[in-house]
């Protein structure tokens, strides 16, 4: 199973909002949207995950110009995109397996 729970990250006048928990069967794909209160063209937003009882694991990020960088380990499993009209950053995963069970977080990287 694949789990993602609601997480809101607050900084002064900034907010990132994700959906509630989601479950996916092994082999399926998943899309998680992260709606942010800032302009996605002005900041870098990343995705990280944390399996239960384990350390945080970096997935990748998309910068203000739309350029993406991924963890070597996960670059063939996940993709990150954005919608500049709605200021939404999207994480898409494919062929997910039980080892991908984790809490997934979006976060704005500091400048």
PDB file of C-alpha atoms in Angstrom, residues 1-9 16-23 30-35 45-60 89-93 99-108:
ATOM      1  CA  UNK A   1       0.000   0.000   0.000  1.00  0.00           C
ATOM      2  CA  UNK A   2       1.021   3.577  -0.641  1.00  0.00           C
ATOM      3  CA  UNK A   3       0.096   6.257   1.847  1.00  0.00           C
ATOM      4  CA  UNK A   4       0.159  10.035   1.804  1.00  0.00           C
ATOM      5  CA  UNK A   5      -1.316  12.140   4.558  1.00  0.00           C
ATOM      6  CA  UNK A   6      -2.380  15.743   4.817  1.00  0.00           C
ATOM      7  CA  UNK A   7       0.543  18.033   5.537  1.00  0.00           C
ATOM      8  CA  UNK A   8       0.560  21.817   5.685  1.00  0.00           C
ATOM      9  CA  UNK A   9       3.839  23.702   5.906  1.00  0.00           C
ATOM     10  CA  UNK A  16       1.611  24.486   0.946  1.00  0.00           C
ATOM     11  CA  UNK A  17      -1.416  22.211   1.013  1.00  0.00           C
ATOM     12  CA  UNK A  18      -1.631  18.531   0.086  1.00  0.00           C
ATOM     13  CA  UNK A  19      -4.632  16.175  -0.012  1.00  0.00           C
ATOM     14  CA  UNK A  20      -5.614  13.651   2.627  1.00  0.00           C
ATOM     15  CA  UNK A  21      -4.446  10.062   2.744  1.00  0.00           C
ATOM     16  CA  UNK A  22      -4.391   7.996  -0.439  1.00  0.00           C
ATOM     17  CA  UNK A  23      -3.902   4.315  -1.110  1.00  0.00           C
ATOM     18  CA  UNK A  30      -0.361   7.907  -8.203  1.00  0.00           C
ATOM     19  CA  UNK A  31      -0.664  11.662  -8.574  1.00  0.00           C
ATOM     20  CA  UNK A  32      -0.281  14.025  -5.610  1.00  0.00           C
ATOM     21  CA  UNK A  33      -0.961  17.741  -6.064  1.00  0.00           C
ATOM     22  CA  UNK A  34       0.569  20.385  -3.814  1.00  0.00           C
ATOM     23  CA  UNK A  35      -1.214  23.749  -3.999  1.00  0.00           C
ATOM     24  CA  UNK A  45       9.605  23.357  -4.645  1.00  0.00           C
ATOM     25  CA  UNK A  46      10.691  19.852  -3.756  1.00  0.00           C
ATOM     26  CA  UNK A  47       9.208  16.509  -2.809  1.00  0.00           C
ATOM     27  CA  UNK A  48      10.505  14.266  -0.049  1.00  0.00           C
ATOM     28  CA  UNK A  49       9.154  11.118   1.552  1.00  0.00           C
ATOM     29  CA  UNK A  50       9.509   9.302   4.844  1.00  0.00           C
ATOM     30  CA  UNK A  51       8.772   5.600   5.192  1.00  0.00           C
ATOM     31  CA  UNK A  52       7.589   4.582   8.662  1.00  0.00           C
ATOM     32  CA  UNK A  53      10.509   4.403  11.088  1.00  0.00           C
ATOM     33  CA  UNK A  54      13.019   5.556   8.480  1.00  0.00           C
ATOM     34  CA  UNK A  55      14.813   8.743   7.535  1.00  0.00           C
ATOM     35  CA  UNK A  56      13.538  11.357   5.103  1.00  0.00           C
ATOM     36  CA  UNK A  57      14.356  10.581   1.470  1.00  0.00           C
ATOM     37  CA  UNK A  58      14.690  13.258  -1.187  1.00  0.00           C
ATOM     38  CA  UNK A  59      12.725  12.613  -4.395  1.00  0.00           C
ATOM     39  CA  UNK A  60      13.418  15.728  -6.445  1.00  0.00           C
ATOM     40  CA  UNK A  89       3.269  21.309  -8.011  1.00  0.00           C
ATOM     41  CA  UNK A  90       2.463  17.716  -8.973  1.00  0.00           C
ATOM     42  CA  UNK A  91       4.281  14.515  -8.085  1.00  0.00           C
ATOM     43  CA  UNK A  92       3.501  11.535 -10.296  1.00  0.00           C
ATOM     44  CA  UNK A  93       4.657   8.031  -9.420  1.00  0.00           C
ATOM     45  CA  UNK A  99       8.511  -0.310  -0.528  1.00  0.00           C
ATOM     46  CA  UNK A 100       7.144   3.031  -1.733  1.00  0.00           C
ATOM     47  CA  UNK A 101       4.788   3.197   1.247  1.00  0.00           C
ATOM     48  CA  UNK A 102       5.605   6.476   2.986  1.00  0.00           C
ATOM     49  CA  UNK A 103       4.393   9.892   3.982  1.00  0.00           C
ATOM     50  CA  UNK A 104       5.064  12.234   1.041  1.00  0.00           C
ATOM     51  CA  UNK A 105       5.792  15.914   1.636  1.00  0.00           C
ATOM     52  CA  UNK A 106       6.082  18.912  -0.634  1.00  0.00           C
ATOM     53  CA  UNK A 107       8.238  21.755   0.620  1.00  0.00           C
ATOM     54  CA  UNK A 108       9.513  25.060  -0.668  1.00  0.00           C
TER      55      UNK A 108
END
